[in-house]
Amino acid sequence: MTRIAACQLAPSIADLPANAELSAGAARAAIADGADVVVLPELVTSGYVFADAEEARSVAVRADHGVFAAWAAACTARQGAVVVGGFCEAGDDGLLYNSAALVDASGVRAVYRKAHLWDTEKRVFTPGSAAPPVVETVHGRIGVVVCYDLEFPEWTRTVALNGADLLVVPTNWPLEERPAGERPGEQQVAMSTARLNHLAIACADRTGSERGVEWTEGSCVVSADGWIVDAVGAGAGTAWADLDLEASRDKHLAGAAHLWDDRRPELYERVTAPRA
Amino acid sequence: MTRIAACQLAPSIADLPANAELSAGAARAAIADGADVVVLPELVTSGYVFADAEEARSVAVRADHGVFAAWAAACTARQGAVVVGGFCEAGDDGLLYNSAALVDASGVRAVYRKAHLWDTEKRVFTPGSAAPPVVETVHGRIGVVVCYDLEFPEWTRTVALNGADLLVVPTNWPLEERPAGERPGEQQVAMSTARLNHLAIACADRTGSERGVEWTEGSCVVSADGWIVDAVGAGAGTAWADLDLEASRDKHLAGAAHLWDDRRPELYERVTAPRA
């Protein structure tokens, strides 16, 4: 079993030292409670609602920054522990990326740059152009996407076909209206994506109002069968799940039905231009 | 507004005359109650749990069969009415297909052959190899897939990119266990697929135990925003929704976010071989 913790946190806008301590502290606490995989929100080191690109640049870091060393140090407390969280990346090319780092006790294992930028993020960030990483760990293969990426089935399908057992999603879901009694739409998507790919999914969302933006507070862990095992709800907190990630590799459904074998890739077009 | 009716029915296995009357009667009744688009279950003319291919062949029909004339006759009672339902198709090639016909007062407008066959269907049917139709009607563009097809995001994405405003899904969902209080997983998929494509979806499921198989009884209509407008639940009945299908064409989300413009088709690979 792999113990997964999705931490719902409230970073402070443009305050890197405070967010470094918040994120490393959350990782240390979750690992102390037995977490094997800790997921932290999107842009947890920087906050989200930047006044402009210059403010984002003021808290942009590279993968060799001390905050990741602090996450790696947290991982040393438990054999095989992994921390994944979002950060504002200062690229070697001088551009800013909305990125996520996967870290273990050895340091940064992978950096992923969000490929699907949401709304005003386009004013600050350059979209990534590399496929999501699928990283071998002692717990299984961990794929990483960021927030709005989850809403593009082409993207999540690729992660699953590339062998991920667990998809981790650092996210900042801005609050949307929804019918009374309904789960957030983003959680519906996570559940469906898990079911359609037989892939466990852990989403770490934000809490804490920031410059007038409220958040969905939708942190959750979803089993490969598509059911929410735990969700945080309002406020700071952690969604916990003990999952057999090996189970994600069995794509059999009932009888002769099989999620992979039943695909018809020879029929799937890469549609580039939607019909008007 | 388009009034959509998803009819949950209990066809009789291998009894074509009874099922012809059942399906035409359901279409007539729904249209009398104001339905513009009527969706009937998968294989509604034949039943589902065939003993063998020979039994299926005994109730297989072509698109010129009288049952579709009866559906077309039902459509004459209301300007622009459309009926979509599943049938066991006798192909000109001598093969059997799990198909759906879209019919209006003028007759059969389109036939679609299910491309993703579920479990033991593979012993009876040949899978289709044509893309789902997207048919222009006075109510908007109607796309058609059948049951398990809905669980392949490559397939539903193509229907949406090809301009469908409404996706209709004749289905026979065999009952699966699910956690208490949860909607069926297939409905979760319909909700997510609607949201990710801003596309209304109407699913007509079965009721009535057949040779020991129980059904999910999950007939529902989902808005383009991804919320269930109406669902039937246990027993025979009809899910109703009045939807503005024109709204499906607006793929804008908040601010500068746009479901189509935000895609990165240049990055999407057509993955044919999943990693072992």
XYZ file of C-alpha atoms in Angstrom:
552
model
C 0.000 0.000 0.000
C 1.087 3.535 -0.725
C -0.068 6.256 1.622
C -0.946 9.375 -0.328
C -1.447 12.836 1.170
C -2.925 15.721 -0.820
C -2.307 18.881 1.193
C -4.679 21.837 0.861
C -2.690 24.936 1.803
C -2.921 28.731 1.715
C 0.331 30.173 0.380
C 1.034 33.907 0.657
C 1.224 35.858 -2.572
C 4.797 36.695 -3.576
C 6.315 35.656 -0.231
C 8.861 32.985 -1.110
C 10.389 32.498 2.370
C 6.958 32.062 3.983
C 5.814 29.650 1.276
C 9.047 27.660 1.435
C 8.439 27.086 5.127
C 4.706 26.407 4.616
C 5.323 23.820 1.907
C 8.293 22.107 3.553
C 6.415 22.087 6.854
C 3.379 20.460 5.242
C 5.632 17.841 3.626
C 7.391 17.130 6.925
C 4.089 16.810 8.779
C 2.514 14.513 6.173
C 5.601 12.302 6.038
C 5.659 12.157 9.836
C 2.079 10.867 9.584
C 3.205 8.116 7.231
C 2.784 9.684 3.816
C 4.726 8.015 1.000
C 3.611 10.523 -1.627
C 2.832 14.134 -0.700
C 1.088 16.395 -3.185
C 1.197 20.171 -2.691
C -0.807 22.821 -4.598
C 0.089 24.562 -7.847
C 2.409 27.565 -7.381
C 2.694 26.732 -3.682
C 6.002 28.587 -3.414
C 4.679 31.812 -4.918
C 0.913 32.207 -4.652
C -1.263 32.609 -7.729
C -2.933 35.989 -8.211
C 0.077 37.992 -9.378
C -0.379 41.713 -9.992
C 1.795 41.349 -13.088
C 4.654 39.361 -14.587
C 7.220 41.375 -12.643
C 5.713 40.289 -9.356
C 5.821 36.676 -10.538
C 9.440 37.131 -11.591
C 10.299 38.366 -8.099
C 9.486 34.909 -6.687
C 10.524 32.767 -9.652
C 13.110 30.082 -8.876
C 15.132 27.395 -10.621
C 15.097 23.723 -9.767
C 18.336 24.172 -7.792
C 16.648 26.515 -5.308
C 16.777 25.771 -1.587
C 13.030 25.201 -1.342
C 13.439 21.898 -3.182
C 16.337 20.976 -0.928
C 13.937 21.518 1.987
C 11.350 19.227 0.350
C 14.096 16.640 -0.246
C 15.183 16.930 3.378
C 11.587 16.223 4.427
C 11.714 13.039 2.319
C 14.702 11.709 4.253
C 12.408 10.974 7.204
C 10.701 8.063 5.409
C 12.207 5.533 2.991
C 11.041 6.255 -0.535
C 9.022 9.360 0.278
C 8.156 11.654 -2.640
C 6.933 15.266 -2.650
C 5.358 16.945 -5.671
C 4.374 20.605 -5.713
C 4.010 23.582 -7.978
C 6.360 26.516 -8.332
C 6.935 29.612 -10.409
C 9.910 28.613 -12.552
C 12.558 30.974 -13.874
C 13.594 29.264 -17.093
C 17.153 29.339 -18.395
C 15.601 31.058 -21.412
C 14.502 34.005 -19.283
C 10.842 32.989 -19.481
C 8.498 32.111 -16.632
C 6.777 28.709 -16.416
C 3.977 27.412 -14.210
C 5.842 24.263 -13.197
C 5.778 21.355 -10.795
C 8.741 19.526 -9.289
C 8.853 15.908 -8.198
C 11.370 15.529 -5.381
C 12.643 12.641 -3.315
C 15.463 12.329 -0.797
C 17.960 12.441 -3.675
C 16.668 15.827 -4.840
C 14.633 16.973 -7.852
C 13.746 13.991 -10.059
C 11.593 15.806 -12.633
C 10.258 19.234 -13.518
C 7.083 19.604 -15.580
C 5.904 22.840 -17.192
C 2.116 23.279 -17.425
C 1.087 22.974 -21.061
C -2.464 24.313 -20.798
C -2.480 27.774 -19.241
C -5.685 29.073 -17.680
C -7.040 32.529 -18.514
C -4.762 35.315 -17.214
C -1.848 32.931 -16.638
C -1.163 33.539 -20.312
C -0.026 37.081 -19.458
C 2.660 35.786 -17.099
C 3.736 32.316 -18.173
C 4.939 30.542 -21.280
C 3.201 27.191 -21.791
C 5.350 24.070 -21.600
C 5.814 21.933 -24.681
C 7.030 18.662 -23.192
C 4.892 15.660 -22.323
C 4.141 15.123 -18.621
C 6.843 13.095 -16.860
C 6.114 9.588 -15.633
C 8.675 8.947 -12.907
C 9.664 5.505 -11.621
C 9.562 5.390 -7.827
C 9.528 2.575 -5.298
C 5.768 3.150 -5.045
C 5.151 2.867 -8.768
C 5.166 5.275 -11.673
C 4.024 8.793 -10.857
C 2.760 11.102 -13.609
C 2.515 14.855 -13.083
C 0.228 17.463 -14.643
C -0.877 20.857 -13.331
C -4.468 22.048 -12.758
C -6.175 22.897 -16.103
C -4.069 20.210 -17.844
C -6.430 17.697 -16.184
C -9.292 18.997 -18.336
C -7.662 17.924 -21.624
C -8.335 14.226 -22.096
C -5.644 13.958 -24.774
C -3.109 14.929 -22.104
C -4.241 12.666 -19.296
C -4.687 9.747 -21.705
C -1.065 10.105 -22.768
C 0.101 9.994 -19.154
C -1.898 6.824 -18.581
C -0.701 5.170 -21.781
C 2.853 6.083 -20.805
C 2.391 3.849 -17.788
C 1.499 6.073 -14.842
C 0.055 4.271 -11.820
C -0.734 7.514 -10.005
C -1.395 10.924 -11.533
C -0.637 13.815 -9.182
C -2.188 17.197 -9.881
C -0.974 20.298 -8.072
C -3.858 22.693 -8.667
C -5.395 26.079 -7.873
C -9.052 25.669 -8.810
C -10.817 29.050 -8.778
C -14.259 28.649 -7.218
C -17.092 28.136 -9.724
C -20.791 28.081 -9.004
C -22.289 24.623 -8.939
C -25.703 23.139 -8.209
C -26.451 22.525 -4.540
C -25.252 19.147 -3.337
C -22.921 18.579 -6.279
C -19.221 17.934 -6.060
C -16.989 20.408 -7.871
C -16.870 19.795 -11.624
C -13.099 19.351 -11.379
C -13.609 16.429 -8.997
C -16.103 14.915 -11.457
C -13.392 15.145 -14.097
C -10.826 13.533 -11.780
C -13.244 10.665 -11.038
C -14.025 10.089 -14.706
C -10.370 10.344 -15.748
C -9.459 7.763 -13.107
C -12.183 5.388 -14.312
C -11.447 5.761 -18.029
C -7.745 5.049 -17.515
C -7.849 2.868 -14.375
C -5.401 5.279 -12.829
C -5.302 6.659 -9.277
C -5.341 10.476 -9.083
C -4.382 12.868 -6.264
C -5.248 16.566 -6.550
C -3.906 19.175 -4.094
C -5.929 22.389 -4.275
C -5.654 25.776 -2.573
C -7.486 27.370 0.272
C -7.324 30.962 1.516
C -8.827 33.897 -0.367
C -6.171 35.725 -2.421
C -6.764 39.209 -3.828
C -10.475 38.523 -4.084
C -10.158 35.063 -5.641
C -11.788 32.190 -3.765
C -10.837 28.569 -4.343
C -12.769 25.373 -4.784
C -10.921 23.727 -1.892
C -11.308 20.486 -3.781
C -8.223 18.499 -2.724
C -8.979 14.809 -3.066
C -7.579 11.369 -3.743
C -9.416 9.175 -6.269
C -8.984 5.408 -6.611
C -8.224 3.795 -9.961
C -11.865 2.667 -10.006
C -12.966 6.297 -10.085
C -14.242 6.821 -6.542
C -13.167 9.583 -4.195
C -11.413 7.981 -1.214
C -10.968 11.229 0.718
C -11.510 14.935 0.118
C -10.622 17.903 2.297
C -13.527 20.323 1.872
C -13.353 23.856 3.294
C -10.185 25.171 4.899
C -6.679 23.816 5.237
C -6.275 20.088 5.610
C -5.088 16.891 3.997
C -6.865 14.216 1.959
C -5.480 10.782 2.825
C -5.657 7.484 1.010
C -3.893 4.130 1.240
C -3.892 2.748 -2.289
C -2.391 -0.292 -3.975
C -0.864 1.510 -6.934
C 0.109 -1.799 -8.538
C -3.623 -2.286 -9.131
C -3.584 0.588 -11.621
C -1.690 -1.627 -14.072
C -4.521 -4.109 -14.481
C -6.642 -2.617 -17.258
C -9.108 -5.518 -17.362
C -12.741 -4.682 -16.785
C -15.466 -7.331 -16.758
C -14.843 -10.547 -18.716
C -13.212 -9.845 -22.062
C -13.408 -6.071 -21.700
C -10.056 -4.302 -21.371
C -9.442 -0.555 -21.332
C -6.318 -0.726 -23.482
C -7.050 -3.683 -25.738
C -10.481 -2.264 -26.570
C -9.050 1.023 -27.854
C -9.172 1.510 -31.638
C -6.072 3.668 -32.154
C -6.167 3.073 -35.904
C -9.446 5.025 -35.933
C -8.386 7.900 -33.701
C -7.593 11.006 -35.666
C -5.452 13.800 -34.334
C -8.035 16.514 -34.894
C -6.335 19.874 -35.087
C -9.071 22.215 -36.277
C -12.500 21.955 -34.690
C -15.487 22.527 -36.919
C -16.765 26.111 -36.593
C -35.089 25.248 -26.538
C -34.943 21.616 -27.528
C -36.929 19.121 -25.493
C -34.957 15.930 -25.067
C -36.395 12.617 -23.862
C -34.173 9.677 -22.892
C -36.444 6.634 -22.616
C -35.526 3.777 -20.268
C -37.199 0.668 -21.626
C -37.252 -3.123 -21.172
C -37.105 -4.808 -24.570
C -37.792 -8.534 -24.862
C -34.892 -10.723 -25.941
C -35.143 -11.808 -29.568
C -38.740 -10.597 -30.009
C -38.599 -8.141 -32.903
C -42.351 -7.473 -33.252
C -42.756 -6.753 -29.528
C -39.697 -4.500 -29.499
C -40.796 -2.679 -32.631
C -44.059 -1.793 -30.924
C -42.332 -0.974 -27.614
C -39.824 1.374 -29.232
C -42.259 3.043 -31.637
C -44.775 3.405 -28.813
C -42.186 5.059 -26.581
C -41.249 7.437 -29.405
C -44.898 8.297 -30.069
C -45.566 8.921 -26.380
C -42.486 11.087 -25.890
C -43.236 13.139 -29.004
C -46.838 13.549 -27.855
C -45.383 14.997 -24.650
C -43.371 17.503 -26.657
C -40.082 15.739 -27.233
C -37.979 17.089 -30.107
C -35.266 14.459 -29.698
C -36.074 10.979 -28.407
C -33.263 8.628 -27.394
C -33.967 4.903 -27.061
C -31.650 2.218 -25.594
C -28.964 0.207 -27.351
C -30.317 -2.874 -29.179
C -33.852 -1.788 -28.330
C -35.273 -3.790 -31.242
C -33.574 -7.039 -30.242
C -32.638 -7.218 -26.569
C -29.044 -7.722 -25.474
C -28.231 -11.047 -23.795
C -28.193 -13.276 -26.868
C -27.651 -16.984 -26.365
C -25.424 -16.963 -29.441
C -24.825 -15.242 -32.763
C -27.605 -17.250 -34.414
C -30.173 -15.835 -32.024
C -28.892 -12.333 -32.758
C -29.092 -13.045 -36.486
C -32.728 -14.080 -36.094
C -33.625 -10.484 -35.120
C -31.046 -8.622 -37.193
C -32.489 -6.028 -39.580
C -31.365 -3.577 -42.241
C -31.964 0.142 -42.214
C -34.902 -0.328 -44.603
C -36.829 -2.386 -42.045
C -40.340 -1.381 -41.023
C -39.326 -0.614 -37.450
C -37.551 2.516 -38.656
C -40.582 3.459 -40.744
C -42.574 3.242 -37.507
C -40.078 5.526 -35.755
C -40.264 7.923 -38.727
C -44.059 7.856 -38.565
C -43.848 8.814 -34.889
C -41.733 11.808 -35.915
C -44.463 13.144 -38.206
C -46.480 14.207 -35.164
C -44.077 17.036 -34.329
C -42.150 19.312 -36.697
C -38.467 18.412 -36.675
C -38.753 15.466 -34.284
C -35.834 13.028 -34.238
C -35.607 9.488 -32.828
C -32.322 7.688 -32.176
C -32.155 4.100 -31.002
C -30.048 0.982 -31.164
C -30.627 -2.098 -33.279
C -29.010 -5.362 -34.278
C -27.897 -4.668 -37.832
C -27.625 -7.243 -40.602
C -24.825 -5.830 -42.732
C -24.770 -6.177 -46.508
C -21.498 -8.027 -45.883
C -23.305 -10.750 -43.955
C -21.877 -9.557 -40.619
C -23.758 -8.357 -37.561
C -23.247 -4.894 -36.118
C -24.350 -3.290 -32.859
C -25.745 -0.172 -34.523
C -27.855 2.902 -33.895
C -30.139 4.683 -36.355
C -31.019 8.363 -36.373
C -34.477 8.808 -37.865
C -36.686 11.777 -38.611
C -39.968 12.114 -40.496
C -38.067 11.664 -43.764
C -36.717 8.276 -42.667
C -33.271 7.024 -41.630
C -30.750 9.878 -41.700
C -27.714 8.007 -40.365
C -26.615 4.606 -39.139
C -23.667 4.240 -36.775
C -21.934 0.959 -35.952
C -20.517 0.699 -32.415
C -16.724 0.792 -32.631
C -15.892 -0.340 -29.082
C -17.532 -3.674 -28.317
C -18.061 -4.704 -24.699
C -17.002 -8.126 -23.450
C -19.106 -10.930 -24.988
C -20.472 -8.661 -27.729
C -17.242 -9.558 -29.515
C -18.604 -13.089 -30.051
C -21.634 -11.758 -31.925
C -20.796 -8.436 -33.528
C -18.151 -6.957 -35.795
C -16.939 -3.570 -34.558
C -17.661 -0.548 -36.733
C -14.793 1.328 -38.312
C -16.419 4.633 -39.240
C -16.389 7.796 -37.151
C -19.611 8.622 -35.299
C -22.049 10.638 -37.431
C -22.789 14.254 -36.591
C -26.169 14.953 -38.192
C -27.533 18.425 -38.960
C -31.076 18.832 -37.669
C -33.306 21.822 -37.021
C -32.368 21.454 -33.360
C -28.634 21.493 -33.972
C -26.014 18.878 -34.748
C -26.592 15.498 -33.161
C -23.707 13.071 -32.678
C -24.309 9.377 -32.006
C -22.223 6.789 -30.159
C -23.289 3.553 -28.442
C -22.722 2.583 -24.790
C -19.055 1.595 -24.177
C -17.961 4.034 -26.919
C -18.639 6.778 -24.352
C -15.744 5.484 -22.244
C -13.116 6.222 -24.902
C -12.256 9.901 -24.673
C -10.593 9.845 -28.085
C -13.974 8.940 -29.566
C -16.152 11.461 -27.767
C -13.578 14.212 -28.312
C -13.756 13.612 -32.044
C -17.549 13.901 -32.010
C -17.283 17.206 -30.165
C -14.565 18.571 -32.438
C -16.681 17.544 -35.409
C -19.274 20.009 -34.186
C -21.869 18.052 -32.235
C -24.167 20.138 -30.040
C -25.794 17.070 -28.485
C -24.311 13.600 -28.102
C -26.914 10.848 -27.866
C -25.939 7.505 -26.375
C -28.201 4.478 -26.725
C -26.824 2.209 -24.023
C -27.245 -1.025 -22.053
C -25.166 -0.502 -18.946
C -24.785 -3.776 -17.027
C -25.142 -3.090 -13.313
C -21.834 -2.615 -11.458
C -21.321 -2.320 -7.735
C -20.728 1.214 -6.555
C -20.234 2.916 -3.193
C -23.424 3.829 -1.373
C -24.765 7.227 -2.338
C -22.714 7.465 -5.531
C -24.089 7.933 -9.004
C -23.216 5.209 -11.515
C -19.686 5.551 -12.872
C -21.110 5.810 -16.395
C -23.045 8.920 -15.365
C -19.842 10.378 -13.892
C -18.239 9.826 -17.275
C -21.162 11.473 -19.075
C -20.945 14.506 -16.754
C -17.198 14.855 -17.231
C -17.401 14.338 -21.000
C -20.056 17.048 -21.208
C -17.926 19.463 -19.182
C -14.667 18.794 -21.037
C -16.317 19.340 -24.422
C -19.132 21.754 -23.481
C -21.508 19.340 -25.118
C -24.965 18.206 -23.997
C -25.333 14.425 -23.624
C -28.419 12.202 -23.465
C -28.061 8.531 -22.469
C -30.934 6.046 -22.768
C -30.289 2.934 -20.682
C -32.163 -0.328 -20.160
C -34.341 -1.624 -17.408
C -35.734 -5.115 -16.914
C -33.642 -8.100 -15.880
C -32.647 -10.204 -18.904
C -31.308 -13.746 -18.559
C -29.843 -12.886 -15.180
C -28.281 -9.571 -16.219
C -29.387 -6.496 -14.275
C -28.974 -2.981 -15.630
C -27.747 0.285 -14.164
C -31.009 2.032 -15.109
C -28.913 5.145 -15.577
C -30.817 7.031 -18.302
C -30.057 10.727 -17.962
C -29.689 14.036 -19.739
C -26.597 16.123 -18.960
C -26.232 19.828 -19.754
C -23.222 21.157 -21.654
C -21.950 22.478 -18.303
C -21.697 18.917 -17.033
C -24.663 18.701 -14.657
C -27.381 16.066 -14.729
C -30.673 17.783 -15.553
C -32.798 14.673 -15.123
C -32.250 10.957 -14.544
C -34.757 8.111 -14.462
C -33.540 5.827 -11.688
C -35.115 2.402 -11.144
C -37.734 1.056 -13.524
C -39.115 2.229 -16.832
C -39.405 5.956 -17.370
C -38.093 8.959 -19.237
C -35.450 11.566 -18.392
C -36.546 14.976 -19.687
C -34.601 18.151 -20.324
C -35.222 21.409 -22.148
C -31.812 22.538 -23.367
C -30.549 25.359 -25.535
C -28.329 23.278 -27.806
C -26.978 26.417 -29.482
C -25.189 27.040 -26.170
C -22.991 24.004 -26.787
C -21.172 25.941 -29.528
C -19.747 28.528 -27.168
C -16.512 26.951 -25.937
C -15.470 29.965 -23.845
C -14.892 29.361 -20.157
C -13.912 32.143 -17.759
C -12.104 35.169 -19.203
C -9.490 34.155 -21.769
C -9.963 30.415 -21.200
C -11.441 28.507 -24.142
C -11.858 24.744 -24.441
C -10.836 24.613 -28.089
C -8.313 27.441 -28.337
C -6.490 26.144 -25.249
C -5.907 22.710 -26.773
C -2.314 21.939 -27.841
C -2.945 19.587 -30.772
C 0.649 19.914 -31.933
C 1.642 18.138 -28.703
C -0.953 15.379 -28.780
C 0.481 12.108 -29.929
C -1.613 9.303 -31.320
C -0.379 6.695 -28.884
C -0.912 3.252 -30.307
C 0.989 0.989 -27.941
C 0.601 1.515 -24.212
C 3.624 0.955 -22.026
C 3.528 -2.502 -20.457
